[in-house]
XYZ file of C-alpha atoms in Angstrom:
292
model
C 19.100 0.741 8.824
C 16.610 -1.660 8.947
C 13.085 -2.267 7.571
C 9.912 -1.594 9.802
C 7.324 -4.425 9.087
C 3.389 -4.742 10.331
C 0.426 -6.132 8.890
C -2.471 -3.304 8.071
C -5.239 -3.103 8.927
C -5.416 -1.997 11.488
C -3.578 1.135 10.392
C -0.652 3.377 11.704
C -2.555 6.428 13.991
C -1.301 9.640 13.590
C -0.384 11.737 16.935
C 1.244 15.008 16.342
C 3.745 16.466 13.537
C 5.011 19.574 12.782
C 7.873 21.560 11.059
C 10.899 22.089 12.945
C 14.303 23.759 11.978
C 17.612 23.324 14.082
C 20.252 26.351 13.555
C 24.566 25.698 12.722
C 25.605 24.383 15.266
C 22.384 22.719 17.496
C 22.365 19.312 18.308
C 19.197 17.133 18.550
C 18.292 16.347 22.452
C 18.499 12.744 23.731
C 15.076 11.278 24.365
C 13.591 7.825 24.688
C 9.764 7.520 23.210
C 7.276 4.560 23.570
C 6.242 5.830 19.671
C 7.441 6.348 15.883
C 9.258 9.423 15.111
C 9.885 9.949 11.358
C 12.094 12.890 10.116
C 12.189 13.958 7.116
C 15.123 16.719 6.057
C 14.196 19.541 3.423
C 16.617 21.779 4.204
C 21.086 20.748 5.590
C 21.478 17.669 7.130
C 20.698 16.207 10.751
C 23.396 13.717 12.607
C 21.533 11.282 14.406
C 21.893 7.986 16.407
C 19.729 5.340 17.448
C 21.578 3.117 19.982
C 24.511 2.170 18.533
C 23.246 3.003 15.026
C 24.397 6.667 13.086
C 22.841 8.116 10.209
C 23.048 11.374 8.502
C 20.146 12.792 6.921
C 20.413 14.791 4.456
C 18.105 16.967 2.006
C 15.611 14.959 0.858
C 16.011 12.180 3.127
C 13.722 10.457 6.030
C 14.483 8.267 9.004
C 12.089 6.661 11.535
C 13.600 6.279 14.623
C 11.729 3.181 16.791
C 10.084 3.372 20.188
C 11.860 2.358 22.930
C 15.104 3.291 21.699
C 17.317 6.068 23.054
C 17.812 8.875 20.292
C 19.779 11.523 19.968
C 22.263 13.927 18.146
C 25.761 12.580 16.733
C 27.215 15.539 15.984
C 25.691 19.421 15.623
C 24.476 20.587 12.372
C 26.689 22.376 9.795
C 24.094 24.613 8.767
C 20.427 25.557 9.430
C 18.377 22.588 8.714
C 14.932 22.303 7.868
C 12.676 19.381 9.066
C 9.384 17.887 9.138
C 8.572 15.273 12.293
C 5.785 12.730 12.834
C 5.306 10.905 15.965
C 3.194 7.993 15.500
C 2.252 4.521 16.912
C 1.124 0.733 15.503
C -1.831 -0.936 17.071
C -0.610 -3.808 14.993
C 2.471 -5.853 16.804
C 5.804 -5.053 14.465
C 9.153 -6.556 13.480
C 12.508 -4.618 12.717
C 14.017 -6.718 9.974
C 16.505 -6.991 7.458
C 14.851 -7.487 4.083
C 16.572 -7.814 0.869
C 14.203 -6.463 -2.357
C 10.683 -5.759 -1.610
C 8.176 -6.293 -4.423
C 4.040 -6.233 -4.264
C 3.818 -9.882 -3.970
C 5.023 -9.364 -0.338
C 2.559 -6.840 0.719
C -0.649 -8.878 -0.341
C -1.522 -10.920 2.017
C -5.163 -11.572 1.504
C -7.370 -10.079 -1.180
C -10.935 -9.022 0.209
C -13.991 -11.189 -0.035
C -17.573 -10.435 1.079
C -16.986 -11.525 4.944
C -13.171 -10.677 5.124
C -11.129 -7.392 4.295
C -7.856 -7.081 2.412
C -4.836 -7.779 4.075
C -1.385 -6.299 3.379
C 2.085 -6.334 5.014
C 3.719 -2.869 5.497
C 6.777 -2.490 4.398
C 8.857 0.932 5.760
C 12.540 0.824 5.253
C 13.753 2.911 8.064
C 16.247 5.413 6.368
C 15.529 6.291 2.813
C 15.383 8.896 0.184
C 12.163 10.371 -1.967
C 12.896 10.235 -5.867
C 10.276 12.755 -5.650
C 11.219 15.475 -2.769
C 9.045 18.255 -4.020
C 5.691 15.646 -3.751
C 6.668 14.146 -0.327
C 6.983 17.350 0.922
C 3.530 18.245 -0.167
C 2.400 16.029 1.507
C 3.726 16.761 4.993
C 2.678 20.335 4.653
C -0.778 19.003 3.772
C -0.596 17.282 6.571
C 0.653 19.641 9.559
C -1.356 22.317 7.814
C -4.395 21.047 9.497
C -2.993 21.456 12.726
C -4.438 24.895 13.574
C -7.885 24.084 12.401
C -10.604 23.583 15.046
C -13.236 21.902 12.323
C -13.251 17.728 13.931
C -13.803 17.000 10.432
C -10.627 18.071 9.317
C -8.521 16.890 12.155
C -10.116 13.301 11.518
C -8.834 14.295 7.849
C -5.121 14.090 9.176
C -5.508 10.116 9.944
C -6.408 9.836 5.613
C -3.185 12.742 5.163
C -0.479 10.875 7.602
C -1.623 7.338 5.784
C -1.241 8.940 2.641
C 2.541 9.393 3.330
C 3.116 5.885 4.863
C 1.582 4.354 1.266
C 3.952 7.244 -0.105
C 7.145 5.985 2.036
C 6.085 2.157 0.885
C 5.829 2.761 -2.468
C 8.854 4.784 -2.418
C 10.304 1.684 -1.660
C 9.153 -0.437 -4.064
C 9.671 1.316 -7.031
C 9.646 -1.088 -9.935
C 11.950 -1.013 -13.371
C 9.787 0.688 -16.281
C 10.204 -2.780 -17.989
C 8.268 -4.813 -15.465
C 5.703 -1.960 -15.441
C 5.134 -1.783 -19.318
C 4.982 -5.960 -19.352
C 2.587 -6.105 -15.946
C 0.239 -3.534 -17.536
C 0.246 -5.217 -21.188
C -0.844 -8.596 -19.226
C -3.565 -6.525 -17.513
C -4.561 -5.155 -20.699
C -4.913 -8.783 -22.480
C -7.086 -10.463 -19.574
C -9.180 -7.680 -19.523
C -9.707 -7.669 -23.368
C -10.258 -11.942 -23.273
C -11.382 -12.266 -20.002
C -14.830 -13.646 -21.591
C -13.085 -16.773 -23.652
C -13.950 -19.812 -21.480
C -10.665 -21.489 -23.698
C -8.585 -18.383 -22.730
C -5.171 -19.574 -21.086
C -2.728 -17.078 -19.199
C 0.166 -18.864 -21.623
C -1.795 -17.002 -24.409
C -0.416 -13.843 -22.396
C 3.098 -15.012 -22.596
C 3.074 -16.037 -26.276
C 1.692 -12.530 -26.826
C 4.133 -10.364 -24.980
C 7.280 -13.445 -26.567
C 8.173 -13.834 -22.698
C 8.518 -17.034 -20.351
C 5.002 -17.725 -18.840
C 6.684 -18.035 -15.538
C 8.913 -14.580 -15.877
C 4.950 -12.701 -16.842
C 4.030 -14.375 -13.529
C 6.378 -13.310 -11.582
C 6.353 -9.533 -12.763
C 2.339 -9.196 -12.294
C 2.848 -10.760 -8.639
C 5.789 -8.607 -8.258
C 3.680 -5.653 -9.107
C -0.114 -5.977 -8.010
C 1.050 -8.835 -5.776
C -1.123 -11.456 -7.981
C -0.921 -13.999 -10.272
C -2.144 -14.027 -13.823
C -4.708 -16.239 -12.614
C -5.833 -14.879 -9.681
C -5.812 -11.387 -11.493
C -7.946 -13.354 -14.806
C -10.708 -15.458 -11.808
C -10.521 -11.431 -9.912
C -11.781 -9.837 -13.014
C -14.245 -12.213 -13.944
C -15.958 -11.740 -11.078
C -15.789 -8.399 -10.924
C -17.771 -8.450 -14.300
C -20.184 -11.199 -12.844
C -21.128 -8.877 -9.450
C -22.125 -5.822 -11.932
C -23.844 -8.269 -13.971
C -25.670 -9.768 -11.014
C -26.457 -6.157 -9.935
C -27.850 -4.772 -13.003
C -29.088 -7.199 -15.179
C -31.582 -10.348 -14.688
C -30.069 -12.768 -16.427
C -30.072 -16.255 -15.658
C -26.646 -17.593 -13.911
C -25.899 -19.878 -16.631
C -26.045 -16.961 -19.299
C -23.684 -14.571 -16.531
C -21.249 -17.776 -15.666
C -20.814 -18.169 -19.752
C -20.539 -14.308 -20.531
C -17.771 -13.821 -17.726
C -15.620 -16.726 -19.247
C -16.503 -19.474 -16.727
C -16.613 -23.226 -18.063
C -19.690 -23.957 -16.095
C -22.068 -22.925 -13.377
C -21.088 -24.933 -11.034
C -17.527 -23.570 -11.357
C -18.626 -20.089 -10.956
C -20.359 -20.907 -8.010
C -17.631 -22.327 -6.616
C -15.350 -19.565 -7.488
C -17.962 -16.785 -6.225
C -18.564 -18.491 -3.324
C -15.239 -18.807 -1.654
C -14.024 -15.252 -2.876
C -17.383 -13.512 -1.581
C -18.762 -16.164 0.997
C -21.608 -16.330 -0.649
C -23.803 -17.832 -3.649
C -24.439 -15.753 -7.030
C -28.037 -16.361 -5.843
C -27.311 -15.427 -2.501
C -25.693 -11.997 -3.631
C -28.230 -10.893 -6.007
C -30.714 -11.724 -3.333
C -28.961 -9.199 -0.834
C -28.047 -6.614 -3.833
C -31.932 -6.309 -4.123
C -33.247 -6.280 -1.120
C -30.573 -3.600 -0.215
C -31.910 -1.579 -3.146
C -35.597 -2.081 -1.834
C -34.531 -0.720 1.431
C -33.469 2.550 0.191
C-alpha cells in the first residue's frame, strides 16, 4: 500500500468515528466515499480491497482507505472482529506515493519565524502496524468517547484527539534506531551546553561523539529534521528572545552572551528568522506587556 502525503497546516478535520465489530462470517459492504476512512483492527482480522488492491488487517493493524475509491470486503471474516473507524478529510491537496524510508528531515519544511508558521509534510503510510497497540488504542477510545457529550467544548476537543493519532500514525512510521536517537540527543546536549562560545564549531560535536561530521548531520536532520547548524543559530536565538524579554541589556552584551561574532550578525540572523530587528522585538515585547 502506498503512502498518503500533504503538507500541514492546514490540518486533517475530523468528521465522525466510532467502534464497530463485524461477526464470523460478515463481509464489509461496498461503498465509494469523497473522504478518509482509517480502520484500525483490535480484535480478528478484516479482508479488504481498494480497487484492485487487497489487504488483510489484522490485530493491531490500520489501513486508510482513500476517497474516491470503491471499497469493499475480500472475503468474510473468520471470527468476530473488533474495529475502530475514522472518516476524515484534507483541506490541503494530497499525493498517494510510493516512498522508500521516511526520516524527520522530510517532514520539516519550514521552521516558524515571527510572520510565518511552521511547515511540515505529512507522512501516513496507508497500511501499517502500531509497535504500541495498547497506546493507539487509547487513543481512539479517547477519541470516540467524546462522542456522546453535548459540552461544544469537548466536541471541539476531538479535532486536538483525532490529530493526536495522525502525529501517532506518523511517528509510528518513522521510528528511528536507538543509535541515531542516543547520538542526535548527545549533539543536542553539546550545543546546548556551548551554545555561548562565539569559536564553537559543530565539528567540535563530531570530534566529541568520534563520528564523521557529516554522519552527526545527517542523524540530527534525520531526527528533528535540522542541521547542527540550524539547530546551534535556533538555540541561540531562543536564548537571545528571553534575554530581550527579560533583561535590559544592551544588544552588543545579548549578541556576545548568545555566542554571536558580532551585532551585526545577530541582527541579521534575528531578522530573517523573526522578520524583525532585536530592537524591533523588544520594542513590541514591551509595549505588549504595557497593554496588559
Amino acid at each position: 500500500m502506498d503512502t498518503l502525503r500533504t503538507v500541514v497546516p492546514p490540518l486533517p478535520v475530523f468528521i465522525k468515528g466510532a467502534k464497530g465489530i463485524f461477526r464470523k462470517g460478515k463481509t464489509h459492504f461496498r461503498r465509494k466515499f469523497h473522504i478518509f476512512d482509517i480502520l484500525f483492527v483490535t480484535k480478528g482480522a478484516l479482508y479488504m480491497k481498494e480497487e484492485e488492491k487487497t489487504a488483510v488487517v489484522k490485530e493491531g493493524e490500520y489501513l486508510i482507505l482513500a476517497p474516491y475509491k470503491e471499497h469493499s470486503g475480500q472475503a468474510p471474516c473468520e471470527e468476530d472482529t473488533e474495529f475502530f473507524w475514522i472518516h476524515f478529510i484534507l483541506p490541503s491537496s494530497y499525493e498517494l506515493v510510493e516512498e522508500g524510508e521516511l526520516d524527520w528531515s522530510h517532514i520539516v519544511k519550514r521552521k516558524n519565524t515571527y510572520t510565518e508558521s511552521d511547515l511540515y509534510e505529512l507522512y501516513l503510510p496507508r497500511f501499517g502496524k502500531f509497535t504500541q497497540k495498547e497506546q493507539a488504542e487509547a487513543m481512539f477510545w479517547k477519541l470516540i468517547q467524546v462522542n456522546d457529550t453535548n459540552d461544544p467544548g469537548e466536541k471541539m476537543k476531538q479535532q486536538t484527539h483525532f490529530f493526536d493519532i495522525i502525529i501517532h500514525i506518523q511517528k509510528n512510521a518513522l521510528e528511528l534506531p536507538t543509535s541515531a536517537q542516543k547520538i542526535a540527543s548527545l549533539s543536542i546536549q553539546f550545543i546546548e551546553e556551548h551554545y555561548s562560545d562565539p569559536a564553537f564549531r559543530v565539528k567540535e560535536i563530531a570530534q566529541e561523539l568520534l563520528y564523521h561530521p557529516d554522519y552527526v548531520s545527517r542523524t540530527l536532520k534525520s531526527t528533528i529534521g535540522m542541521t547542527p547548524v540550524q539547530y546551534l543559530n535556533d538555540y541561540r536565538l531562543s536564548k537571545a528572545k528571553k534575554l530581550l524579554q527579560e533583561d535590559n541589556k544592551d544588544l552588543q552584551t545579548i549578541s556576545k552572551e548568545t555566542g554571536f561574532s558580532d551585532v551585526s550578525y545577530f541582527s541579521r540572523v534575528f531578522r530573517k528568522k523573526e522578520g524583525m530587528t532585536p530592537g524591533q522585538y523588544r520594542r513590541q515585547v514591551n509595549l505588549t506587556d504595557n497593554n496588559r
